[in-house]
GROMACS .gro file of C-alpha atoms in nm:
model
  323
    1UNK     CA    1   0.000   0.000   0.000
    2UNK     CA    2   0.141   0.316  -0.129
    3UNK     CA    3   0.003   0.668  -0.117
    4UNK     CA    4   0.036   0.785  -0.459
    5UNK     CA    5  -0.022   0.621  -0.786
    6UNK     CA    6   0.317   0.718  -0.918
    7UNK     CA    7   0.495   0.532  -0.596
    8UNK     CA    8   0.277   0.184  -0.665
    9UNK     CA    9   0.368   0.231  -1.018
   10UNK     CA   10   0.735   0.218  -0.944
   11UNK     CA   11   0.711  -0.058  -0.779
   12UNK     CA   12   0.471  -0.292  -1.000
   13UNK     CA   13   0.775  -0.183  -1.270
   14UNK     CA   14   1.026  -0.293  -1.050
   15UNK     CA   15   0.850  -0.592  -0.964
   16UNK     CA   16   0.815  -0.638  -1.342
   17UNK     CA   17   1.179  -0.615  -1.431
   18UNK     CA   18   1.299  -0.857  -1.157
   19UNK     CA   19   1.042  -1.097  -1.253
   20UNK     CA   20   0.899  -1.047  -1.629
   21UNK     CA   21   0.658  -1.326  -1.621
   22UNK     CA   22   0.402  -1.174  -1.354
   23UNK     CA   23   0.088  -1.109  -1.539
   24UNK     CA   24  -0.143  -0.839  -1.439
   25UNK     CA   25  -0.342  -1.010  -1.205
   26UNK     CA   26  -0.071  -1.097  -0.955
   27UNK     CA   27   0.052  -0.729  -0.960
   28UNK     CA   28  -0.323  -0.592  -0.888
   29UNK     CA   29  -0.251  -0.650  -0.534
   30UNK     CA   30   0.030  -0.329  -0.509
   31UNK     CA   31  -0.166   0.007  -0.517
   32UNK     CA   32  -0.263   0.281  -0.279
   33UNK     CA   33  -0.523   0.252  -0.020
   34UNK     CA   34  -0.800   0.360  -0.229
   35UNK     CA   35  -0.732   0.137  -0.514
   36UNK     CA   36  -0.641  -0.144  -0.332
   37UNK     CA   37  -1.046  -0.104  -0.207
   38UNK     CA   38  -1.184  -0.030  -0.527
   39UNK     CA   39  -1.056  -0.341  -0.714
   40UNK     CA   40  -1.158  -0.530  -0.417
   41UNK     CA   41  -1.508  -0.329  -0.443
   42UNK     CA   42  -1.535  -0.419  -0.796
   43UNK     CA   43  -1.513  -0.790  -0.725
   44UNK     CA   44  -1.700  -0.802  -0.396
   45UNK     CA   45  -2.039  -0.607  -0.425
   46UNK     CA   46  -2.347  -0.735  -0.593
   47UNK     CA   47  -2.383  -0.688  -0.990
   48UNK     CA   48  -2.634  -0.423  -1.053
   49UNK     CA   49  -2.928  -0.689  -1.179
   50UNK     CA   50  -2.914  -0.817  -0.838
   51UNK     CA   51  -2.876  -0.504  -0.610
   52UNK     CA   52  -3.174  -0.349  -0.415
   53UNK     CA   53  -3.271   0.004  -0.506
   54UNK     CA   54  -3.017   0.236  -0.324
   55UNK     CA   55  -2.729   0.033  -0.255
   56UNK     CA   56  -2.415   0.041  -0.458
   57UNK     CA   57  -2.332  -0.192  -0.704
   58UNK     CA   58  -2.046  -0.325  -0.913
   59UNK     CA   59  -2.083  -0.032  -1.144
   60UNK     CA   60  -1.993   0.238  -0.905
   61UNK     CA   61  -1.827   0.535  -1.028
   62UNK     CA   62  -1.546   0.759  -0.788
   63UNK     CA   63  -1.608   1.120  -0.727
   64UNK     CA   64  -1.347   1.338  -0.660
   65UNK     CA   65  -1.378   1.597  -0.337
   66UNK     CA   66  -1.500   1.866  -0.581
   67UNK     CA   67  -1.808   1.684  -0.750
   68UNK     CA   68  -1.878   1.565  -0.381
   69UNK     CA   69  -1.893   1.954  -0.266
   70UNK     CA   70  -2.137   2.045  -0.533
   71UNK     CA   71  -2.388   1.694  -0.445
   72UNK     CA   72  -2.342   1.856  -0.132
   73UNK     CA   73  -2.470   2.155  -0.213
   74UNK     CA   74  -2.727   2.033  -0.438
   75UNK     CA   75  -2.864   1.884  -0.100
   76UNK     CA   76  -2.803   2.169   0.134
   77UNK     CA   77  -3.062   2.364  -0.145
   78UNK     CA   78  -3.288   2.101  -0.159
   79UNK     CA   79  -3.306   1.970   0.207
   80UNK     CA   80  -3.272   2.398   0.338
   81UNK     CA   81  -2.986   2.295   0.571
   82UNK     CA   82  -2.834   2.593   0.756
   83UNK     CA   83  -2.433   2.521   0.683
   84UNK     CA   84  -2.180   2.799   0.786
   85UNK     CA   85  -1.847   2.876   0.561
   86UNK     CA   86  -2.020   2.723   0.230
   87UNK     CA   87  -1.709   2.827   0.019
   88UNK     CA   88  -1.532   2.616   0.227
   89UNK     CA   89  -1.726   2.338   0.213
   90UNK     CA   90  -1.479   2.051   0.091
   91UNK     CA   91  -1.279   2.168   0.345
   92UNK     CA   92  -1.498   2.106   0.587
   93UNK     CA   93  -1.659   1.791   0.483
   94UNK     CA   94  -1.321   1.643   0.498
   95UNK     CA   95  -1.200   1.756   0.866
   96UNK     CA   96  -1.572   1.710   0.998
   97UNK     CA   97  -1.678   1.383   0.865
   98UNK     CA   98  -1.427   1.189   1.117
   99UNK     CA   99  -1.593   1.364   1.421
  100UNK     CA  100  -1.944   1.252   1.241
  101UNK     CA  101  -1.807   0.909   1.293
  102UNK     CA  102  -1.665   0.941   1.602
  103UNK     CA  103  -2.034   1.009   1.733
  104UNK     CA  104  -2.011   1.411   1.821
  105UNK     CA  105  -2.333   1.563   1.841
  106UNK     CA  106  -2.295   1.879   1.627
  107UNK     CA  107  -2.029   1.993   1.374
  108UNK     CA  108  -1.778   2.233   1.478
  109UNK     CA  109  -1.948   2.548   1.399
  110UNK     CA  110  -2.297   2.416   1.562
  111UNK     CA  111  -2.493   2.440   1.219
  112UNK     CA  112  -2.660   2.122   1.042
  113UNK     CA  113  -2.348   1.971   0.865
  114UNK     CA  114  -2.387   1.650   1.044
  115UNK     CA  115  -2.733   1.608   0.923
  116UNK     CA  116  -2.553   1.645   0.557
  117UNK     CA  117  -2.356   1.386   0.566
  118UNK     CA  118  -2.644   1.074   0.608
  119UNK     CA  119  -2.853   1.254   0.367
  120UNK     CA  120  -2.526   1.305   0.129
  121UNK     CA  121  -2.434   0.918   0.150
  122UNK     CA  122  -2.794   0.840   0.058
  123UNK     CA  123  -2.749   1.025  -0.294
  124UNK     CA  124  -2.450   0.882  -0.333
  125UNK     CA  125  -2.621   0.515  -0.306
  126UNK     CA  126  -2.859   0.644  -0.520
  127UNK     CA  127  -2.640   0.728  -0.794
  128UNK     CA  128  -2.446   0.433  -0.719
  129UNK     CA  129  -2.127   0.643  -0.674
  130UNK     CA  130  -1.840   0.661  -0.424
  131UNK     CA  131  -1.611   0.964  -0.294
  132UNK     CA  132  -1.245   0.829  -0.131
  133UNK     CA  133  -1.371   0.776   0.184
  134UNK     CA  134  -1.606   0.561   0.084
  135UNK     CA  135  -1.407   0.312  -0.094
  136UNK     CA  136  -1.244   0.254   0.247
  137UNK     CA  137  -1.580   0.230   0.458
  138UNK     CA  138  -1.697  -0.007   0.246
  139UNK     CA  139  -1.375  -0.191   0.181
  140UNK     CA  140  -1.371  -0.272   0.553
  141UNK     CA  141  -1.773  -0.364   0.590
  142UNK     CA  142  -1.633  -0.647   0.262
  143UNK     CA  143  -1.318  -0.750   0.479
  144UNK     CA  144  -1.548  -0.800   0.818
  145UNK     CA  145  -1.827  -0.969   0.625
  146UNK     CA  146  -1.557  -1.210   0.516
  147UNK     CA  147  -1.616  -1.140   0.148
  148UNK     CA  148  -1.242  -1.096   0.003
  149UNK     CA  149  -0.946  -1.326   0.133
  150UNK     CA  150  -0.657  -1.202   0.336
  151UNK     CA  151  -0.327  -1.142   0.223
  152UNK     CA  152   0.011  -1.349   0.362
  153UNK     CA  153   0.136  -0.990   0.389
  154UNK     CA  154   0.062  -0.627   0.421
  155UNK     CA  155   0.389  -0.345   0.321
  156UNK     CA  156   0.292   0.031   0.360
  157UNK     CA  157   0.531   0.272   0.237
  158UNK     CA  158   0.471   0.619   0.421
  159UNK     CA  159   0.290   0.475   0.700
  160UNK     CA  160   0.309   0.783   0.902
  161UNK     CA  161   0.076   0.910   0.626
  162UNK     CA  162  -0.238   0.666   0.736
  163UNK     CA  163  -0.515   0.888   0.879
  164UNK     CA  164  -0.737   0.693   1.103
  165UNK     CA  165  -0.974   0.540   0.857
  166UNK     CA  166  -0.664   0.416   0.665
  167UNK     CA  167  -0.583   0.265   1.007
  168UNK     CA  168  -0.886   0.081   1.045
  169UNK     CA  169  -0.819  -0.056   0.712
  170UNK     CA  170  -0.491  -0.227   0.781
  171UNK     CA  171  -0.702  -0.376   1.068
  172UNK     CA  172  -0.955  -0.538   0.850
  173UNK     CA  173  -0.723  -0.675   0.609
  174UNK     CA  174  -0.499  -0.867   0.850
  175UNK     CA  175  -0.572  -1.166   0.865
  176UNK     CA  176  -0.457  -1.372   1.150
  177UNK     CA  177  -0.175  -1.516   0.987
  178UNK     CA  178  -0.094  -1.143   0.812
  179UNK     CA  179   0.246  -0.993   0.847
  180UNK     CA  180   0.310  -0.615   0.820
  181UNK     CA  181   0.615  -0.452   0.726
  182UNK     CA  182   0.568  -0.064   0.736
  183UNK     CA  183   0.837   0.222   0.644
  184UNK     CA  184   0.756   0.526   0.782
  185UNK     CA  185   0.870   0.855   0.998
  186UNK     CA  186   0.711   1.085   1.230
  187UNK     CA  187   0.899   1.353   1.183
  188UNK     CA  188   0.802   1.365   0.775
  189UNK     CA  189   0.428   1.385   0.793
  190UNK     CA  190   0.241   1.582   0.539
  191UNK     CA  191  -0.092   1.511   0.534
  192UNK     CA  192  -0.191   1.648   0.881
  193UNK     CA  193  -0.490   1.873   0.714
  194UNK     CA  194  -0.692   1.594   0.678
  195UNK     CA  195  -0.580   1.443   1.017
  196UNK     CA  196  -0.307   1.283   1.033
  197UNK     CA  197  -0.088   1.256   1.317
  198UNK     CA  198   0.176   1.163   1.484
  199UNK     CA  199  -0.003   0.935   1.697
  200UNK     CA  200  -0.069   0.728   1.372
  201UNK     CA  201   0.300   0.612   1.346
  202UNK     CA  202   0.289   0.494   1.726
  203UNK     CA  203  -0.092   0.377   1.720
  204UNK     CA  204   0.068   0.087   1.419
  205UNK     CA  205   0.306  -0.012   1.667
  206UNK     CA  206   0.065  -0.058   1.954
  207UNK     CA  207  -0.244  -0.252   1.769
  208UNK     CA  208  -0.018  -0.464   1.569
  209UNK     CA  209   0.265  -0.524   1.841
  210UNK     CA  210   0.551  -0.421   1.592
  211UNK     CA  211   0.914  -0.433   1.649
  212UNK     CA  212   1.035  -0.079   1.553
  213UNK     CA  213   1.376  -0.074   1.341
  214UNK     CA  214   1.543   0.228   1.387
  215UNK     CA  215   1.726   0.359   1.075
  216UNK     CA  216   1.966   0.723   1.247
  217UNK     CA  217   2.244   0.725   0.966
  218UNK     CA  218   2.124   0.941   0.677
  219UNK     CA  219   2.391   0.833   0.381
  220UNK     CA  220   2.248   1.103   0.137
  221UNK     CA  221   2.273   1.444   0.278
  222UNK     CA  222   2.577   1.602   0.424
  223UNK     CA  223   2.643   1.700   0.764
  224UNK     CA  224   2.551   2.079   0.755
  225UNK     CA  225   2.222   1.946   0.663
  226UNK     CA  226   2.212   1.714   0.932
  227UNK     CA  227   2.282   1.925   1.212
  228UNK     CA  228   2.000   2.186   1.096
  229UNK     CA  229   1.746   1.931   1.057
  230UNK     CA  230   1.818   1.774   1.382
  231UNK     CA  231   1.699   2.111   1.526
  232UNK     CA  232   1.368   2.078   1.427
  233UNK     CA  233   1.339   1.652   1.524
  234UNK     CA  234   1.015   1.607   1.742
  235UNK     CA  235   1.041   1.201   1.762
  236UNK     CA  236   1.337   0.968   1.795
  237UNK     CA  237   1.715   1.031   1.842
  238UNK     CA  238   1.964   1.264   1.668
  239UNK     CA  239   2.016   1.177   1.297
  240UNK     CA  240   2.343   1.073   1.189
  241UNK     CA  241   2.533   1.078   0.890
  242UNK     CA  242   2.815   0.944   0.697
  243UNK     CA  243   2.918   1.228   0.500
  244UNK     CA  244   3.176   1.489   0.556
  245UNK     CA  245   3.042   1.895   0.624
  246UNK     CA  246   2.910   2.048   0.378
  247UNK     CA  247   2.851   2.442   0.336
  248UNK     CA  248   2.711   2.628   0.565
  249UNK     CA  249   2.349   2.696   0.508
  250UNK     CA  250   2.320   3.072   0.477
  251UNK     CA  251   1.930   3.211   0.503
  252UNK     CA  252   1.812   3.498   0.309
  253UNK     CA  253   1.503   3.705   0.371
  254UNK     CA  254   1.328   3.925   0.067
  255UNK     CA  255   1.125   4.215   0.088
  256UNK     CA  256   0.888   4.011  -0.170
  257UNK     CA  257   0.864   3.744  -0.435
  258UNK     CA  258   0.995   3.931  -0.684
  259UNK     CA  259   1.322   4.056  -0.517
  260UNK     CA  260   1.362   3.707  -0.415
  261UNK     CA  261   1.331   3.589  -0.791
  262UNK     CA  262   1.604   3.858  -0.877
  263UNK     CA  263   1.836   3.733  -0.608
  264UNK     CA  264   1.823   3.362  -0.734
  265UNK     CA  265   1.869   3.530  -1.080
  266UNK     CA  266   2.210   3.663  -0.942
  267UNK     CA  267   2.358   3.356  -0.803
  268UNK     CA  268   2.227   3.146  -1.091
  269UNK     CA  269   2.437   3.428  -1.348
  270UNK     CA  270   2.730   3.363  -1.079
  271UNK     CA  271   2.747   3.003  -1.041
  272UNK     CA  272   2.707   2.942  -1.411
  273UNK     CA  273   2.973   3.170  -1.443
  274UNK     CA  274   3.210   2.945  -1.226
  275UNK     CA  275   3.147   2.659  -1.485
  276UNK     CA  276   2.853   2.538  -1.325
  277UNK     CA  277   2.608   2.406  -1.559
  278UNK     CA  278   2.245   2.547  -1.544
  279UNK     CA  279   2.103   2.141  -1.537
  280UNK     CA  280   2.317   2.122  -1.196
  281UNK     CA  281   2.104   2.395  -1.067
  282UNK     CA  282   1.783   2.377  -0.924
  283UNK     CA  283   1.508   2.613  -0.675
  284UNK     CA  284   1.277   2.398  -0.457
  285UNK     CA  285   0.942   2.605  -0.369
  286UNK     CA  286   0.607   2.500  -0.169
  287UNK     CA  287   0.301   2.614  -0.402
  288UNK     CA  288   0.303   2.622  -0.824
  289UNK     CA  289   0.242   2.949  -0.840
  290UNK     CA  290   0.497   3.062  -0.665
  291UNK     CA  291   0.682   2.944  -0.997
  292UNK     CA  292   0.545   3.249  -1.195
  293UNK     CA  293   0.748   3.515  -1.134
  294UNK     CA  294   1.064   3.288  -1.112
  295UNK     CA  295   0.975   3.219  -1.465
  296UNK     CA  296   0.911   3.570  -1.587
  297UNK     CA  297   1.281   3.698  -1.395
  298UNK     CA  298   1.465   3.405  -1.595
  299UNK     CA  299   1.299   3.468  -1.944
  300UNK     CA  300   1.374   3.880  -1.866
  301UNK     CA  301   1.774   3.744  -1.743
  302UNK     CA  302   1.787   3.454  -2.067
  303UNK     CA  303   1.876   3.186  -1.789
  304UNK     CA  304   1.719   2.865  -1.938
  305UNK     CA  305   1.490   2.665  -1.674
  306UNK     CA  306   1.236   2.365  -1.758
  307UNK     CA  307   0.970   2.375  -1.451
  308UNK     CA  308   0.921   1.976  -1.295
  309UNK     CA  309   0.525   1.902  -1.342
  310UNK     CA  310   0.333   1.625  -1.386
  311UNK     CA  311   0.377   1.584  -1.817
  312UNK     CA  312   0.148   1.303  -1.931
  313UNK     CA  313  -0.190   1.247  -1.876
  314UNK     CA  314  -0.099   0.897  -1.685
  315UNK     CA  315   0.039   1.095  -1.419
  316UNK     CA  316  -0.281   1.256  -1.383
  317UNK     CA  317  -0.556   1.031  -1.229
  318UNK     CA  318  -0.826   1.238  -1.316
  319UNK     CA  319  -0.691   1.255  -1.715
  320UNK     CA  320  -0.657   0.909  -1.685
  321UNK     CA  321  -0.963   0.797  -1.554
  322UNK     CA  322  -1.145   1.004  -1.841
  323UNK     CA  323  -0.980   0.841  -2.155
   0.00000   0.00000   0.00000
């Protein structure tokens, strides 16, 4: 179980090249958490000619958070629900629906969001289709009703990543005989919008009674790196390395985006200048758009750049799923 398609591809390759003679079946099995439930979905519910009236079916189709937000509001009209925030509502129906489940009486802001969601999963059974968390509800419910078989082992990559539902479906899907190996590290988590914690990564180790491995040497980075990232460790020991000191890190603070641009403009002109070539050089940032005035300071300084996004339309699940 992977959290991105792109990781579960690399590994299905991998798998392919060290043994060429898997056929697709066997290598259905790698996936993330939501596909993993699908495929098992797909093969476990009833066909549609012999499913009751508002229940999903084989057939289902997967909505994305979006077209869930606007079935949402489609029922907020209809049923005259009084929600709060209703441009955040996607938001909202993420971060709430776990304290739905949990049994709360009322939604955060007191308004009638938790009557939404029971009246939202109805439509969805009516239209026969499924948002994410879905796919995992019901992928349990198939695992506990002893519908699917259980697999000799489970491998998570990112485990730190799970969220509680994700949690609950590791549970259903070992068996008794299961073995789980799962990679992970507290201190990289970046999904904590939708709830994640670090209590996940210690919550595996308690309901499964795993052996932690502790991996401290770091043979990528050097150790100027190290020793600044140890300084913002919350879990675990002191990371060490096996390279020698690098340069120091030196911090730079811009009046705004665009002087910043100008600045990496500068060094780029200088190190390329020093024989460095502009392929060796490269400017991590957080958001995309942050990438548009970097891009309009290197056209106006003729310093060639190619920005890294997502090229094809099979890195795109949503392109993908429509052709």
């Amino acid at each position: 179980l992977t959290f991105t398609n792109k990781a579960a591809g690399e590994i299905i390759e991998r798998l392919k090249a060290k043994q060429p003679d898997l056929t697709d079946d066997e290598v259905q099995c790698f996936g993330t958490f939501h596909s993993v439930a699908m495929r098992m979905l797909k093969k476990g519910l009833m066909p549609e000619e012999k499913c009751v009236s508002e229940e999903w079916n084989q057939n289902f189709e997967i909505i994305d958070p979006d077209e869930e937000a606007e079935m949402a509001l489609g029922m907020i009209e209809k049923q005259n629900l009084k929600i709060k925030y209703k441009n955040r509502l996607k938001k909202r129906l993420e971060q709430e629906y776990p304290n739905y489940k949990k049994g709360k009486p009322v939604s955060r802001y007191k308004d009638d969001l938790f009557l939404l969601f029971p009246l939202l999963r109805k439509e969805k059974k009516r239209l026969n289709k499924m948002s994410f968390s879905d796919l995992l509800e019901e992928g349990i419910n198939l695992l506990n009703m002893g519908k699917t078989s259980k697999p000799a082992w489970i491998i998570v990559d990112e485990v730190q990543d799970s969220d509680v539902l994700q949690m609950e479906f590791l549970e259903a899907l070992k068996g008794p005989a299961t073995r789980i190996f799962a990679v992970g590290d507290p201190n990289q988590i970046i999904y904590s919008f939708r709830g994640t914690t670090q209590n996940m990564f210690f919550l595996l180790k308690n309901r499964f009674q795993a052996k932690e491995l502790s991996l401290p040497i770091n043979y990528r980075s050097n150790a100027s790196i190290l020793e600044a990232a140890n300084r913002f460790l919350q879990f675990g020991g002191k990371i060490k390395g096996n390279n020698q000191v690098g340069e120091k890190i030196r911090v730079k603070n811009h009046y705004d985006q665009f002087q910043e641009a100008m600045y990496l403009a500068e060094q780029i002109h200088k190190f390329h200048e020093e024989g460095k070539s502009y392929q060796d050089i490269a400017i991590f940032y957080r958001l995309q758009k942050q990438a548009d005035v970097l891009k309009n300071v290197f056209d106006q300084e003729k310093i060639p750049y190619e920005v890294s996004v997502k090229k094809t339309w099979k890195d795109i699940p949503a392109l993908e799923w429509l052709i």
